[in-house]
Coordinates of N, CA and C in Angstrom, one line a residue:
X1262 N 61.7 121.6 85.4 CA 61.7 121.5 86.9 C 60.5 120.8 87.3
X1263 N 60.5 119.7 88.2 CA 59.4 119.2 89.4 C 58.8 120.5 89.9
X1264 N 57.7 119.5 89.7 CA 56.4 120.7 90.3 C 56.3 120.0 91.6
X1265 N 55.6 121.5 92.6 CA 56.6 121.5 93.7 C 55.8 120.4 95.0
X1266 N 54.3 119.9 94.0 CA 53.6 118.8 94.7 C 54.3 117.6 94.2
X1267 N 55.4 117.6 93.5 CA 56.2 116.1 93.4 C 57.4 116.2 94.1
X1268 N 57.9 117.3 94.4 CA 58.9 117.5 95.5 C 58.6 117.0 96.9
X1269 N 57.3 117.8 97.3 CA 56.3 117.2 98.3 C 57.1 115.6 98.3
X1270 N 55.9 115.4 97.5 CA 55.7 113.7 97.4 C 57.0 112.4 97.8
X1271 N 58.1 113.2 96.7 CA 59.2 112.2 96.9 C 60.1 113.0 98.5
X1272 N 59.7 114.1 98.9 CA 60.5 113.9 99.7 C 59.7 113.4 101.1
X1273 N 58.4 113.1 101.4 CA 57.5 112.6 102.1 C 57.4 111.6 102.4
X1274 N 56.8 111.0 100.9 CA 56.7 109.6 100.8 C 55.0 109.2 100.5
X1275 N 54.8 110.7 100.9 CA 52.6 111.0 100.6 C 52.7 110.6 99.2
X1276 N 51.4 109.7 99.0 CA 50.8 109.3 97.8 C 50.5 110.5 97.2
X1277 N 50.7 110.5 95.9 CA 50.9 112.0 94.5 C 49.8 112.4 94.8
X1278 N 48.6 111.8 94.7 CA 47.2 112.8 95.0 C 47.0 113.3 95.8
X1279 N 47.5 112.4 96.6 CA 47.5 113.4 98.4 C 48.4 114.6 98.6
X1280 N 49.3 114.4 97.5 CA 50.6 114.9 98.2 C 49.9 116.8 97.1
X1281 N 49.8 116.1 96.1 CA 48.8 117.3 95.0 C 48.0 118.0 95.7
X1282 N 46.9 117.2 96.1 CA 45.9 118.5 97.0 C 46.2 118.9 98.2
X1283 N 46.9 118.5 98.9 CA 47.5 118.9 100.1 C 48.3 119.9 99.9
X1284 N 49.2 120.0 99.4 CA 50.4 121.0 98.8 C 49.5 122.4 98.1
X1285 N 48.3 121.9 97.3 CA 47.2 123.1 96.6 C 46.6 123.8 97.9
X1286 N 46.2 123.0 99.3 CA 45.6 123.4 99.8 C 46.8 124.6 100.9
X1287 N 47.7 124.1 100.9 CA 48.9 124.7 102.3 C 48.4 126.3 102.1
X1288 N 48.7 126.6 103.1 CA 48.8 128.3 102.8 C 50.4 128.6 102.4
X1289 N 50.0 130.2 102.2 CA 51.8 130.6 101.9 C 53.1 130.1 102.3
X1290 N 52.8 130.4 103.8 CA 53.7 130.2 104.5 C 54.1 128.7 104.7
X1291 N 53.1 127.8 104.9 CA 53.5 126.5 105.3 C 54.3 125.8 103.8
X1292 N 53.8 126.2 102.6 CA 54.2 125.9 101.5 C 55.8 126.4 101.3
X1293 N 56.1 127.6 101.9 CA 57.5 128.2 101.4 C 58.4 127.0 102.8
X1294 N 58.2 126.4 104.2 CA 58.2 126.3 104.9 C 58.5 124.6 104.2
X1295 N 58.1 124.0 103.5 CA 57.9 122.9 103.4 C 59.2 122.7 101.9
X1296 N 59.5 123.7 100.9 CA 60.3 123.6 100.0 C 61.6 124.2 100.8
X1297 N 61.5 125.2 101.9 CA 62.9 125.0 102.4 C 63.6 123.8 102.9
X1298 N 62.6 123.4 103.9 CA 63.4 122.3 104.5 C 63.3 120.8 103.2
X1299 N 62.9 120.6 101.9 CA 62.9 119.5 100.7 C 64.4 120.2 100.5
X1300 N 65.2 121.4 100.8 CA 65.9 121.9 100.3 C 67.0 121.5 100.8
X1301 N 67.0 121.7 102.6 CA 68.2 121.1 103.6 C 67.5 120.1 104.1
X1302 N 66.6 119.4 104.5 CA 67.1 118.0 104.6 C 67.3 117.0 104.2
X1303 N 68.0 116.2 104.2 CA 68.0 114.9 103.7 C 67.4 113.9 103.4
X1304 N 67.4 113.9 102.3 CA 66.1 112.9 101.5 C 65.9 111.7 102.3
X1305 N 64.5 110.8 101.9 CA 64.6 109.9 103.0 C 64.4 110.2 104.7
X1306 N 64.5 111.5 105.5 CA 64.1 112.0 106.9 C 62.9 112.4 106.5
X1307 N 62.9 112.9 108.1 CA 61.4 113.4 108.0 C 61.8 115.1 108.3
X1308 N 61.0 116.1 107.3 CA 60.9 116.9 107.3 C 60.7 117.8 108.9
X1309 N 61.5 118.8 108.9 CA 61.7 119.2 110.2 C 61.5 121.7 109.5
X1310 N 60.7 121.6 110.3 CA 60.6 122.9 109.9 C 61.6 124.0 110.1
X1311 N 61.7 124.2 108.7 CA 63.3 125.3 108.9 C 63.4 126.7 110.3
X1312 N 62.4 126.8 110.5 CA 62.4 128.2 111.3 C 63.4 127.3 112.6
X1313 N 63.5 126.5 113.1 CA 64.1 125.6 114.2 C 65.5 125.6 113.6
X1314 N 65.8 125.6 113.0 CA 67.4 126.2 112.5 C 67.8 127.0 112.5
X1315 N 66.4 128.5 112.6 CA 67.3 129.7 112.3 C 67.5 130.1 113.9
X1316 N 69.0 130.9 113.5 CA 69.5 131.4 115.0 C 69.0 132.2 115.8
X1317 N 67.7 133.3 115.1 CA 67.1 134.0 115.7 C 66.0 133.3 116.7
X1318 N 65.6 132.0 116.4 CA 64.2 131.6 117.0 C 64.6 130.1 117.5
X1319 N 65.7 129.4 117.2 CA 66.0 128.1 118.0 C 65.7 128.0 119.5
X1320 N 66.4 129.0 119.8 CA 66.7 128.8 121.5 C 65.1 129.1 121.7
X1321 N 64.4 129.8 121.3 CA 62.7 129.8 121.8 C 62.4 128.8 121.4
X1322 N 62.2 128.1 120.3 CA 61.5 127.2 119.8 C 62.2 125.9 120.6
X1323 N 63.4 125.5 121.4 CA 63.6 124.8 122.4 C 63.6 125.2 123.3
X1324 N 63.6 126.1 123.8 CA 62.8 126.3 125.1 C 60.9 125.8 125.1
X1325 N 60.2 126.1 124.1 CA 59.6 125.9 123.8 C 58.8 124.6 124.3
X1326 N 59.9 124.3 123.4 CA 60.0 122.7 123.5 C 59.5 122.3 124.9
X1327 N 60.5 122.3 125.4 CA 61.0 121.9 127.0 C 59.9 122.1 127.9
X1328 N 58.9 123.4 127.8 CA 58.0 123.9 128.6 C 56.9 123.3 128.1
X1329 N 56.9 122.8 127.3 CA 55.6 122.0 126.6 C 55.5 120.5 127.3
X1330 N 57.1 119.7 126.9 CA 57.4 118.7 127.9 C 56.9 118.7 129.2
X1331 N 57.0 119.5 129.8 CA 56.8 119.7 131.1 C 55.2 119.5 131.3
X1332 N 54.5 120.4 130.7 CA 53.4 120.8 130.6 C 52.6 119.4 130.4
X1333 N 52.8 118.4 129.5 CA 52.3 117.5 129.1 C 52.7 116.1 130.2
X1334 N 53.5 116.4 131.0 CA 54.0 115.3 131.7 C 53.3 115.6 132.9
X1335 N 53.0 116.8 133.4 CA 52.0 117.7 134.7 C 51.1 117.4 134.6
X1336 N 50.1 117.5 132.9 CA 49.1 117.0 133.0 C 48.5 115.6 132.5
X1337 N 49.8 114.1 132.7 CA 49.7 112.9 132.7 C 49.5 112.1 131.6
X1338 N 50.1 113.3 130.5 CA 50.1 112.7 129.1 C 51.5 111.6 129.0
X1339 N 51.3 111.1 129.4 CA 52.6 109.5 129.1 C 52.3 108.8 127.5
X1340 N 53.3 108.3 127.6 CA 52.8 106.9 126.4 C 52.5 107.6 125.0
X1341 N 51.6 106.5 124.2 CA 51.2 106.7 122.7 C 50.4 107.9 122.5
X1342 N 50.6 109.1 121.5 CA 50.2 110.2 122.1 C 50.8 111.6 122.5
X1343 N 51.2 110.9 123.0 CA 51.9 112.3 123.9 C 52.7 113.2 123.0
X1344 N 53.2 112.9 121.7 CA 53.9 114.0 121.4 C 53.2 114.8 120.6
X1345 N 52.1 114.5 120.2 CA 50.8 115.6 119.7 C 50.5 116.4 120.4
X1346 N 50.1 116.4 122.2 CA 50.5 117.1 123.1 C 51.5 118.1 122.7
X1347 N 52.3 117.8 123.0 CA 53.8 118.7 123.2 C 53.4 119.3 122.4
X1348 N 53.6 119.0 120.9 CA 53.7 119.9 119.5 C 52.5 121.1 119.7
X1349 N 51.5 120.7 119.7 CA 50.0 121.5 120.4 C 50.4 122.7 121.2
X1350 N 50.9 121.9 122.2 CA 51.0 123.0 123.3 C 52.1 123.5 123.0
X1351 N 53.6 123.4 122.4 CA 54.7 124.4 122.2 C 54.6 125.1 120.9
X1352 N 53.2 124.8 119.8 CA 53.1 125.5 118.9 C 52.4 126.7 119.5
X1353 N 51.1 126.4 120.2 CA 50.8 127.8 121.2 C 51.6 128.4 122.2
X1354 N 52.4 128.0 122.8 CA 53.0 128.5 123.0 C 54.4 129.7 122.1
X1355 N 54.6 129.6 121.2 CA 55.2 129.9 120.2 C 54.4 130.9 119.4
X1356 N 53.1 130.9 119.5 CA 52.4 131.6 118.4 C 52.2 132.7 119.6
X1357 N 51.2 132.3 121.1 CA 50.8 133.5 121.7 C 51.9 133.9 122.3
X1358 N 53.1 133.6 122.6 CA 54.1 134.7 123.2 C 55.0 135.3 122.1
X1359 N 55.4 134.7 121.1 CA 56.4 135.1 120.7 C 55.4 135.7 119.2
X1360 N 54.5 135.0 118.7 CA 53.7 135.8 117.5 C 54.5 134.6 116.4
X1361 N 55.2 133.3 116.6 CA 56.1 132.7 115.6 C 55.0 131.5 115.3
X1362 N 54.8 131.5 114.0 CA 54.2 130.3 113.3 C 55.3 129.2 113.1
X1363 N 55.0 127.9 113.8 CA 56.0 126.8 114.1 C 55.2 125.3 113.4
X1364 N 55.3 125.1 112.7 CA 54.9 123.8 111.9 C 55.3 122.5 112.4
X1365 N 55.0 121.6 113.1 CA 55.5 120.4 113.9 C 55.4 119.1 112.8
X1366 N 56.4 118.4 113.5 CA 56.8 117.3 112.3 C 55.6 116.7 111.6
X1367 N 54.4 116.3 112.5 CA 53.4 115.7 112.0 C 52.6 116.8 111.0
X1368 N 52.9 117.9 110.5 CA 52.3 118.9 109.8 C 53.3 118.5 108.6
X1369 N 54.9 118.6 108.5 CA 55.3 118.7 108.0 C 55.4 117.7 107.4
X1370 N 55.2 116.1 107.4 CA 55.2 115.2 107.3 C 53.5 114.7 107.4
X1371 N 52.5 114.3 106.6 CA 51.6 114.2 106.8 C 51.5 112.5 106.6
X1372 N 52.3 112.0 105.6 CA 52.0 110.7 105.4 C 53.0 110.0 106.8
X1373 N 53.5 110.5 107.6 CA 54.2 109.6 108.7 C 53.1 109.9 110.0
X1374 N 53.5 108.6 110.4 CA 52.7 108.0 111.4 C 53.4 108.2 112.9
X1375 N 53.4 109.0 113.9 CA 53.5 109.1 115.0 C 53.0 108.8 116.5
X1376 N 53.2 108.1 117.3 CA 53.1 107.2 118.4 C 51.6 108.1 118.5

């Protein structure tokens, strides 16, 4: 069996060393979090954190979403950027109301490059 920093790697696209210490460094959760979704999505995508599929926490984690949108558009975040914003503010949001650790694509995905 692939060790689970080459899983990382090929389903990323992160350079092996990177993809090695990065993977050594994750905590529990973001590590178990990162072999689910190598597990449902499709090779080649960008990794998308499983908790956003489960039926219990979707509709928060879009709602989430949506109030973050908001929040970032109120306070004149436009353009290149902006979706670091959102992720930021709907992962706090997510963590201090609901207590839910929410991983955003650029976490999940470290070697991809976002506006």
């Amino acid at each position: 069996m692939e060790p689970d920093y080459w899983r990382y790697h090929k389903a990323t696209g992160c350079p092996v060393p990177h993809a090695k210490a990065l993977f050594a460094e994750m905590p529990a959760l973001w590590q178990q979090r990162v072999l689910q979704a190598i597990e449902h999505d499709p090779p080649g995508r960008l990794l998308s954190d499983p908790i956003e599929r489960d039926p219990q926490w979707a509709d928060i984690i879009n709602a989430a979403k949506l109030e973050a949108e908001q929040t970032a558009a109120e306070a004149g975040h436009t353009g290149r950027g902006r979706c670091h914003v959102v992720w930021r503010v709907q992962a706090d949001i997510l963590a201090q109301r609901h207590g839910v650790v929410w991983f955003s694509p650029a976490r999940m995905n470290p070697g991809a490059s976002f506006d």
